Amino acid sequence: MRLLKLLLKLTVVLGSLWMLYLMSHPKTDLDPTYSLRYSWLEYTDADGGPEKVCNCTAIMQGVREALKQAKLLTITKDFRKNVRIPDEHYINATRDCRKFKLTRKYLTFPLSQEEEDFPLAYSMVVHHKVQNFERLLRAIYAPQNIYCIHVDEQSQASVFSAISAITSCFPNVYMVSQRATGKAKKPPPFNLPILSGNAYIVVSRGYVRSVLEDNRILALMEWAKDTFSPDEFLWATIQRIPGVPGSTWPNRKHDMTDINAIARLVKWQWHEGSQGSLEAVYPECHGKHVRSICVYGAGDLQWLLEHHHLFANKFDTDTDPIALYCLEKYLRQKALAELQP
Ligand SMILES: *[C@@H]1O[C@H](CO)[C@@H](O)[C@H](O)[C@H]1NC(C)=O
Ligand SMILES: *[C@@H]1O[C@H](CO)[C@@H](O)[C@H](O)[C@H]1NC(C)=O
């Protein structure tokens, strides 16, 4: 419960270049007597695609046979073809928003008074792969929150239309488009030291207020407008500006590694290895690496759930749809199990 309270005290601002996943609910044993009233919101095999032949319970427990079976399935041609959902599907499926939300089992009410009283704001960046976006949105969606979706201007027209169709079904999901140019830069304003850090952040309301109102930050953002990847230094720089709520001194000693931060859990290829080795931080990736980051496979789930992070990246239905499917089922069941009867 402590983690959930902490989460509720924060406004969440997250960039999502790829699939991120909510793991916000604290670990508790599932109560088999949980409120049957909401059992219709559980994801069942009937909602699933071809992934439903997998035994998710065994997969989450890391049972070798189940993982082997899942792996085999993910490399089967027919299976890969069948799990794919074209962008056009979302345009059709959202013609009837009510039906779309119902069949996709979106939450249409806050899960607790506490959550209702503490709405969160999310910021997501999307380039492609609408299915990943829709599944992430469904995982983090609650009617009391606000979602700001930035679709890359260079995205395909079908991505734009599909995301626009999905967002039009929700009054609290907004879509904006993004720009990236290149000119010679003047030095940053106020001699602010430019520091790098995580593009995926969880911050308080006070921090957001500073971003919107503090003159130093407004000038910094104006300066950063035409830089290539502002998210990789902007938040980290603001995080070290004196007086910003939640800020720390710019000394390295305050820096936190991915593994200790709560915003996202990530496996960098060069930190992977076997247990007991002094160099390795975590076990090897069971999915595949994209730009040295692990795109998780079903075999990573057990390890993921042993950690305290709110999000993990990356997931991709093109790499391992079973990992996503089992995690979705597990998280929804857990969220519902915590409802007061
Ligand atoms: C799925 O796996 C669990 C745990 O290994 C096992 O208890 C259960 O019987 C399995 N279910 C099916 C349908 O095989
Ligand atoms: C379009 O959506 C409707 C219901 O929303 C569904 O019955 C129909 O099968 C869909 N058509 C296609 C081609 O996906």
Short mmCIF file of C-alpha atoms and ligand atoms in Angstrom, two decimals:
data_model
loop_
_atom_site.label_atom_id
_atom_site.label_comp_id
_atom_site.label_asym_id
_atom_site.label_seq_id
_atom_site.Cartn_x
_atom_site.Cartn_y
_atom_site.Cartn_z
CA MET A 1 0.00 0.00 0.00
CA ARG A 2 2.90 2.34 0.69
CA LEU A 3 3.98 2.30 -2.92
CA LEU A 4 0.49 3.00 -4.15
CA LYS A 5 0.22 5.96 -1.76
CA LEU A 6 3.53 7.25 -3.01
CA LEU A 7 2.33 6.94 -6.56
CA LEU A 8 -0.81 8.83 -5.73
CA LYS A 9 1.20 11.69 -4.28
CA LEU A 10 2.85 12.14 -7.63
CA THR A 11 1.86 13.48 -10.95
CA VAL A 12 3.27 11.19 -13.54
CA VAL A 13 4.96 12.47 -16.65
CA LEU A 14 6.26 9.74 -18.85
CA GLY A 15 7.70 9.64 -22.30
CA SER A 16 7.16 6.41 -24.11
CA LEU A 17 9.30 5.84 -27.16
CA TRP A 18 8.41 2.21 -26.96
CA MET A 19 6.20 0.08 -24.90
CA LEU A 20 6.26 0.84 -21.23
CA TYR A 21 4.17 -1.01 -18.80
CA LEU A 22 2.47 -0.15 -15.57
CA MET A 23 3.42 -2.20 -12.58
CA SER A 24 2.06 0.20 -10.03
CA HIS A 25 0.13 -2.08 -7.82
CA PRO A 26 1.99 -3.23 -4.76
CA LYS A 27 2.65 -6.90 -4.30
CA THR A 28 0.03 -8.62 -2.26
CA ASP A 29 -1.14 -12.18 -2.48
CA LEU A 30 -4.23 -12.43 -4.57
CA ASP A 31 -7.31 -12.82 -2.46
CA PRO A 32 -9.52 -15.50 -4.02
CA THR A 33 -12.62 -13.97 -2.43
CA TYR A 34 -12.22 -10.59 -4.09
CA SER A 35 -15.25 -8.73 -5.14
CA LEU A 36 -17.01 -10.81 -7.79
CA ARG A 37 -18.85 -7.71 -8.77
CA TYR A 38 -15.95 -6.67 -10.95
CA SER A 39 -14.88 -10.05 -12.24
CA TRP A 40 -16.23 -9.10 -15.68
CA LEU A 41 -13.32 -6.67 -15.93
CA GLU A 42 -10.78 -9.48 -15.72
CA TYR A 43 -9.05 -10.40 -18.93
CA THR A 44 -10.03 -13.92 -19.84
CA ASP A 45 -8.90 -16.30 -22.54
CA ALA A 46 -12.02 -15.36 -24.45
CA ASP A 47 -10.59 -11.83 -24.89
CA GLY A 48 -7.23 -13.15 -25.95
CA GLY A 49 -5.91 -13.79 -29.39
CA PRO A 50 -3.77 -16.79 -30.28
CA GLU A 51 -1.72 -16.19 -27.10
CA LYS A 52 -4.43 -17.77 -25.01
CA VAL A 53 -3.05 -21.29 -25.47
CA CYS A 54 -0.20 -20.35 -23.12
CA ASN A 55 -0.26 -21.12 -19.42
CA CYS A 56 0.44 -17.66 -18.01
CA THR A 57 0.55 -18.89 -14.41
CA ALA A 58 3.38 -21.23 -15.25
CA ILE A 59 5.10 -18.55 -17.36
CA MET A 60 5.03 -16.02 -14.52
CA GLN A 61 6.51 -18.68 -12.24
CA GLY A 62 9.31 -19.24 -14.71
CA VAL A 63 8.40 -22.89 -15.36
CA ARG A 64 10.88 -24.04 -17.97
CA GLU A 65 8.49 -26.16 -20.05
CA ALA A 66 5.90 -23.36 -20.28
CA LEU A 67 8.57 -20.87 -21.34
CA LYS A 68 9.85 -23.24 -23.97
CA GLN A 69 6.37 -23.70 -25.36
CA ALA A 70 5.83 -19.92 -25.41
CA LYS A 71 9.13 -19.36 -27.19
CA LEU A 72 8.25 -21.93 -29.82
CA LEU A 73 4.92 -20.28 -30.39
CA THR A 74 6.41 -16.81 -30.85
CA ILE A 75 8.56 -18.04 -33.72
CA THR A 76 5.68 -19.80 -35.49
CA LYS A 77 4.70 -18.05 -38.71
CA ASP A 78 0.95 -18.43 -38.33
CA PHE A 79 1.02 -17.24 -34.76
CA ARG A 80 3.01 -14.15 -35.66
CA LYS A 81 0.60 -13.37 -38.44
CA ASN A 82 -2.47 -13.81 -36.25
CA VAL A 83 -1.37 -11.63 -33.34
CA ARG A 84 -0.71 -8.71 -35.62
CA ILE A 85 -3.41 -6.00 -35.58
CA PRO A 86 -3.34 -3.53 -38.47
CA ASP A 87 -3.76 0.20 -37.74
CA GLU A 88 -6.97 0.22 -39.78
CA HIS A 89 -8.57 -2.15 -37.31
CA TYR A 90 -8.59 0.57 -34.66
CA ILE A 91 -10.31 3.02 -36.94
CA ASN A 92 -13.14 0.58 -37.49
CA ALA A 93 -13.25 -0.74 -33.94
CA THR A 94 -13.60 2.75 -32.46
CA ARG A 95 -16.56 3.74 -34.63
CA ASP A 96 -18.63 2.53 -31.72
CA CYS A 97 -16.71 3.89 -28.73
CA ARG A 98 -18.98 2.35 -26.17
CA LYS A 99 -18.52 -1.09 -27.64
CA PHE A 100 -14.78 -0.58 -28.04
CA LYS A 101 -14.32 0.35 -24.38
CA LEU A 102 -16.53 -2.49 -23.27
CA THR A 103 -14.94 -5.23 -25.34
CA ARG A 104 -11.42 -4.00 -24.53
CA LYS A 105 -12.44 -3.81 -20.86
CA TYR A 106 -11.25 -0.29 -20.21
CA LEU A 107 -11.81 0.83 -16.64
CA THR A 108 -14.71 3.25 -16.61
CA PHE A 109 -14.67 4.08 -12.90
CA PRO A 110 -11.86 4.87 -10.43
CA LEU A 111 -10.71 1.77 -8.55
CA SER A 112 -10.69 3.55 -5.20
CA GLN A 113 -11.59 6.83 -3.54
CA GLU A 114 -7.90 7.39 -2.96
CA GLU A 115 -7.14 7.16 -6.67
CA GLU A 116 -10.11 9.31 -7.56
CA ASP A 117 -8.89 12.01 -5.19
CA PHE A 118 -5.42 11.96 -6.71
CA PRO A 119 -5.56 12.09 -10.49
CA LEU A 120 -2.36 11.56 -12.45
CA ALA A 121 -1.23 13.14 -15.69
CA TYR A 122 0.61 11.02 -18.26
CA SER A 123 2.60 12.13 -21.25
CA MET A 124 3.32 9.58 -23.96
CA VAL A 125 5.29 9.77 -27.19
CA VAL A 126 4.27 7.49 -30.05
CA HIS A 127 6.06 6.90 -33.34
CA HIS A 128 4.53 3.71 -34.68
CA LYS A 129 3.07 0.34 -33.65
CA VAL A 130 -0.43 1.36 -32.68
CA GLN A 131 -1.15 -1.96 -31.02
CA ASN A 132 1.60 -1.33 -28.45
CA PHE A 133 0.16 2.10 -27.76
CA GLU A 134 -3.40 0.86 -27.34
CA ARG A 135 -2.36 -1.87 -24.94
CA LEU A 136 -0.29 0.51 -22.87
CA LEU A 137 -3.13 3.03 -22.77
CA ARG A 138 -5.53 0.32 -21.63
CA ALA A 139 -3.12 -0.74 -18.90
CA ILE A 140 -2.74 2.73 -17.42
CA TYR A 141 -6.17 4.12 -18.22
CA ALA A 142 -8.46 5.40 -15.48
CA PRO A 143 -11.20 7.98 -16.03
CA GLN A 144 -9.90 10.43 -13.39
CA ASN A 145 -6.48 10.81 -15.08
CA ILE A 146 -5.29 12.86 -18.03
CA TYR A 147 -3.32 11.47 -20.96
CA CYS A 148 -1.43 13.62 -23.40
CA ILE A 149 -0.38 11.72 -26.52
CA HIS A 150 2.33 13.14 -28.77
CA VAL A 151 2.36 11.51 -32.16
CA ASP A 152 5.58 11.99 -34.09
CA GLU A 153 4.93 14.20 -37.11
CA GLN A 154 6.85 11.77 -39.26
CA SER A 155 4.60 8.87 -38.35
CA GLN A 156 2.65 7.17 -41.10
CA ALA A 157 -0.80 8.53 -41.86
CA SER A 158 -2.41 5.28 -40.68
CA VAL A 159 -0.72 5.63 -37.27
CA PHE A 160 -2.02 9.15 -36.99
CA SER A 161 -5.57 8.17 -37.95
CA ALA A 162 -5.66 5.12 -35.70
CA ILE A 163 -4.40 6.99 -32.65
CA SER A 164 -6.69 9.85 -33.34
CA ALA A 165 -9.60 7.39 -33.57
CA ILE A 166 -8.70 5.78 -30.25
CA THR A 167 -8.20 9.06 -28.40
CA SER A 168 -11.53 10.36 -29.69
CA CYS A 169 -13.25 7.71 -27.56
CA PHE A 170 -11.97 9.23 -24.31
CA PRO A 171 -12.68 12.74 -23.03
CA ASN A 172 -9.49 12.68 -20.93
CA VAL A 173 -7.07 11.52 -23.65
CA TYR A 174 -5.62 14.32 -25.80
CA MET A 175 -3.51 14.17 -28.90
CA VAL A 176 -0.85 16.67 -29.94
CA SER A 177 1.79 16.49 -32.66
CA GLN A 178 5.52 17.03 -32.33
CA ARG A 179 8.36 18.78 -34.24
CA ALA A 180 12.52 18.14 -34.39
CA THR A 181 14.94 20.89 -36.47
CA GLY A 182 18.63 21.81 -36.40
CA LYS A 183 20.41 25.19 -35.97
CA ALA A 184 23.66 26.32 -34.28
CA LYS A 185 22.96 26.74 -30.58
CA LYS A 186 23.62 29.60 -28.21
CA PRO A 187 24.75 28.58 -24.72
CA PRO A 188 21.95 27.68 -22.31
CA PRO A 189 20.31 30.49 -20.32
CA PHE A 190 21.26 31.35 -16.70
CA ASN A 191 24.50 29.32 -17.16
CA LEU A 192 22.53 26.24 -16.22
CA PRO A 193 24.67 23.14 -16.35
CA ILE A 194 23.10 20.76 -18.87
CA LEU A 195 22.89 17.30 -17.33
CA SER A 196 21.68 14.09 -18.84
CA GLY A 197 19.31 11.62 -17.32
CA ASN A 198 16.25 9.52 -17.74
CA ALA A 199 13.64 10.55 -20.28
CA TYR A 200 11.06 8.55 -18.35
CA ILE A 201 10.19 10.35 -15.16
CA VAL A 202 7.69 10.46 -12.35
CA VAL A 203 7.38 13.91 -10.78
CA SER A 204 5.25 15.80 -8.34
CA ARG A 205 2.69 18.47 -9.08
CA GLY A 206 5.10 21.08 -7.68
CA TYR A 207 7.74 20.07 -10.22
CA VAL A 208 5.22 20.41 -13.03
CA ARG A 209 4.20 23.84 -11.73
CA SER A 210 7.85 24.93 -11.85
CA VAL A 211 8.12 23.67 -15.42
CA LEU A 212 5.16 25.82 -16.35
CA GLU A 213 5.97 28.93 -14.30
CA ASP A 214 9.65 29.20 -13.30
CA ASN A 215 11.37 31.78 -15.56
CA ARG A 216 14.66 29.90 -15.58
CA ILE A 217 12.91 26.76 -16.79
CA LEU A 218 10.79 28.59 -19.35
CA ALA A 219 13.98 30.07 -20.81
CA LEU A 220 15.66 26.67 -20.76
CA MET A 221 12.77 25.10 -22.61
CA GLU A 222 12.75 27.85 -25.20
CA TRP A 223 16.45 27.17 -25.68
CA ALA A 224 15.87 23.42 -25.89
CA LYS A 225 13.03 23.69 -28.40
CA ASP A 226 15.04 22.81 -31.48
CA THR A 227 17.44 20.31 -29.90
CA PHE A 228 17.38 16.74 -31.07
CA SER A 229 16.31 14.82 -28.00
CA PRO A 230 15.33 17.33 -25.30
CA ASP A 231 13.75 14.66 -23.09
CA GLU A 232 17.17 13.17 -22.39
CA PHE A 233 18.54 16.29 -20.72
CA LEU A 234 15.65 18.65 -19.99
CA TRP A 235 14.07 16.79 -17.08
CA ALA A 236 17.43 15.84 -15.63
CA THR A 237 18.65 19.44 -15.79
CA ILE A 238 15.50 20.82 -14.20
CA GLN A 239 15.78 18.12 -11.55
CA ARG A 240 19.02 19.80 -10.36
CA ILE A 241 17.87 23.43 -10.39
CA PRO A 242 17.82 24.81 -6.83
CA GLY A 243 14.31 25.50 -5.56
CA VAL A 244 12.47 23.16 -7.92
CA PRO A 245 10.26 20.84 -5.84
CA GLY A 246 11.92 17.45 -5.56
CA SER A 247 15.25 18.71 -6.92
CA THR A 248 18.60 17.41 -5.72
CA TRP A 249 22.10 18.92 -5.71
CA PRO A 250 23.85 18.37 -9.02
CA ASN A 251 26.50 16.20 -7.37
CA ARG A 252 26.89 12.67 -8.78
CA LYS A 253 26.37 11.19 -5.32
CA HIS A 254 22.67 11.93 -5.69
CA ASP A 255 22.38 10.07 -8.95
CA MET A 256 20.34 6.90 -8.90
CA THR A 257 20.71 3.88 -11.15
CA ASP A 258 17.79 2.48 -13.13
CA ILE A 259 17.60 -0.45 -10.79
CA ASN A 260 17.01 1.76 -7.74
CA ALA A 261 14.80 4.39 -9.35
CA ILE A 262 11.10 3.62 -9.50
CA ALA A 263 10.10 5.11 -12.84
CA ARG A 264 11.19 2.30 -15.13
CA LEU A 265 12.92 -1.03 -15.11
CA VAL A 266 15.26 -1.58 -18.00
CA LYS A 267 17.88 -4.19 -18.91
CA TRP A 268 20.94 -2.77 -20.62
CA GLN A 269 22.77 -5.40 -22.60
CA TRP A 270 26.16 -4.66 -21.07
CA HIS A 271 24.86 -5.10 -17.50
CA GLU A 272 23.39 -8.54 -18.16
CA GLY A 273 25.11 -11.71 -17.02
CA SER A 274 24.91 -14.67 -14.75
CA GLN A 275 24.15 -14.49 -11.08
CA GLY A 276 27.24 -14.38 -8.90
CA SER A 277 29.35 -12.50 -11.42
CA LEU A 278 30.58 -9.20 -10.00
CA GLU A 279 29.87 -7.32 -13.22
CA ALA A 280 26.32 -8.46 -13.91
CA VAL A 281 23.42 -6.41 -12.58
CA TYR A 282 20.67 -8.66 -13.89
CA PRO A 283 20.07 -11.94 -15.74
CA GLU A 284 20.20 -12.14 -19.49
CA CYS A 285 17.39 -10.82 -21.67
CA HIS A 286 14.89 -13.45 -22.79
CA GLY A 287 13.52 -11.34 -25.62
CA LYS A 288 15.85 -9.48 -27.93
CA HIS A 289 18.01 -6.37 -27.84
CA VAL A 290 17.16 -3.21 -29.69
CA ARG A 291 19.86 -0.54 -29.43
CA SER A 292 21.34 -2.42 -26.43
CA ILE A 293 18.05 -2.42 -24.50
CA CYS A 294 16.19 -5.62 -23.79
CA VAL A 295 12.76 -5.96 -25.37
CA TYR A 296 11.32 -8.33 -22.83
CA GLY A 297 10.30 -11.89 -23.48
CA ALA A 298 8.02 -14.13 -21.44
CA GLY A 299 11.10 -15.45 -19.62
CA ASP A 300 11.76 -11.98 -18.16
CA LEU A 301 8.39 -11.68 -16.41
CA GLN A 302 9.30 -13.46 -13.19
CA TRP A 303 12.33 -11.21 -12.76
CA LEU A 304 10.29 -8.08 -13.62
CA LEU A 305 7.75 -8.76 -10.92
CA GLU A 306 10.41 -9.10 -8.26
CA HIS A 307 11.14 -5.40 -8.70
CA HIS A 308 9.39 -2.31 -7.44
CA HIS A 309 9.26 -0.23 -10.60
CA LEU A 310 6.10 1.43 -11.86
CA PHE A 311 6.97 0.79 -15.50
CA ALA A 312 9.25 -1.48 -17.43
CA ASN A 313 10.65 -0.97 -20.91
CA LYS A 314 10.61 -2.26 -23.47
CA PHE A 315 7.75 -4.43 -24.60
CA ASP A 316 6.79 -5.01 -28.19
CA THR A 317 4.09 -7.26 -29.57
CA ASP A 318 6.34 -7.91 -32.56
CA THR A 319 9.02 -9.36 -30.30
CA ASP A 320 6.98 -11.29 -27.76
CA PRO A 321 3.21 -10.87 -27.58
CA ILE A 322 2.99 -13.57 -24.90
CA ALA A 323 5.04 -11.53 -22.43
CA LEU A 324 2.56 -8.68 -22.85
CA TYR A 325 -0.49 -10.91 -22.75
CA CYS A 326 0.49 -12.64 -19.49
CA LEU A 327 1.54 -9.40 -17.81
CA GLU A 328 -1.69 -7.67 -18.80
CA LYS A 329 -3.74 -10.49 -17.35
CA TYR A 330 -1.74 -10.57 -14.16
CA LEU A 331 -1.84 -6.81 -13.54
CA ARG A 332 -5.56 -6.52 -14.17
CA GLN A 333 -6.30 -9.41 -11.85
CA LYS A 334 -4.12 -7.85 -9.19
CA ALA A 335 -5.75 -4.42 -9.54
CA LEU A 336 -9.20 -5.96 -9.17
CA ALA A 337 -8.11 -8.11 -6.23
CA GLU A 338 -7.31 -4.94 -4.31
CA LEU A 339 -10.80 -3.54 -4.63
CA GLN A 340 -12.63 -3.33 -1.36
CA PRO A 341 -15.66 -5.65 -1.50
C1 LIG B 1 -0.66 -24.04 -15.52
O1 LIG B 1 0.49 -24.02 -14.70
C2 LIG B 1 0.22 -24.12 -13.32
C3 LIG B 1 1.51 -23.87 -12.57
O2 LIG B 1 2.59 -24.58 -13.10
C4 LIG B 1 -0.41 -25.46 -13.04
O3 LIG B 1 -0.68 -25.59 -11.66
C5 LIG B 1 -1.68 -25.58 -13.85
O4 LIG B 1 -2.24 -26.87 -13.69
C6 LIG B 1 -1.42 -25.33 -15.32
N1 LIG B 1 -2.70 -25.23 -16.01
C7 LIG B 1 -2.96 -25.91 -17.13
C8 LIG B 1 -4.31 -25.70 -17.71
O5 LIG B 1 -2.16 -26.64 -17.64
C1 LIG B 2 -15.81 -3.19 -37.99
O1 LIG B 2 -16.36 -3.02 -36.68
C2 LIG B 2 -17.57 -3.69 -36.48
C3 LIG B 2 -18.11 -3.36 -35.08
O2 LIG B 2 -17.51 -2.27 -34.49
C4 LIG B 2 -17.40 -5.17 -36.64
O3 LIG B 2 -18.61 -5.85 -36.45
C5 LIG B 2 -16.83 -5.48 -38.02
O4 LIG B 2 -16.54 -6.84 -38.15
C6 LIG B 2 -15.56 -4.67 -38.27
N1 LIG B 2 -15.10 -4.86 -39.62
C7 LIG B 2 -13.83 -5.09 -39.93
C8 LIG B 2 -13.52 -5.24 -41.39
O5 LIG B 2 -12.97 -5.20 -39.10
#
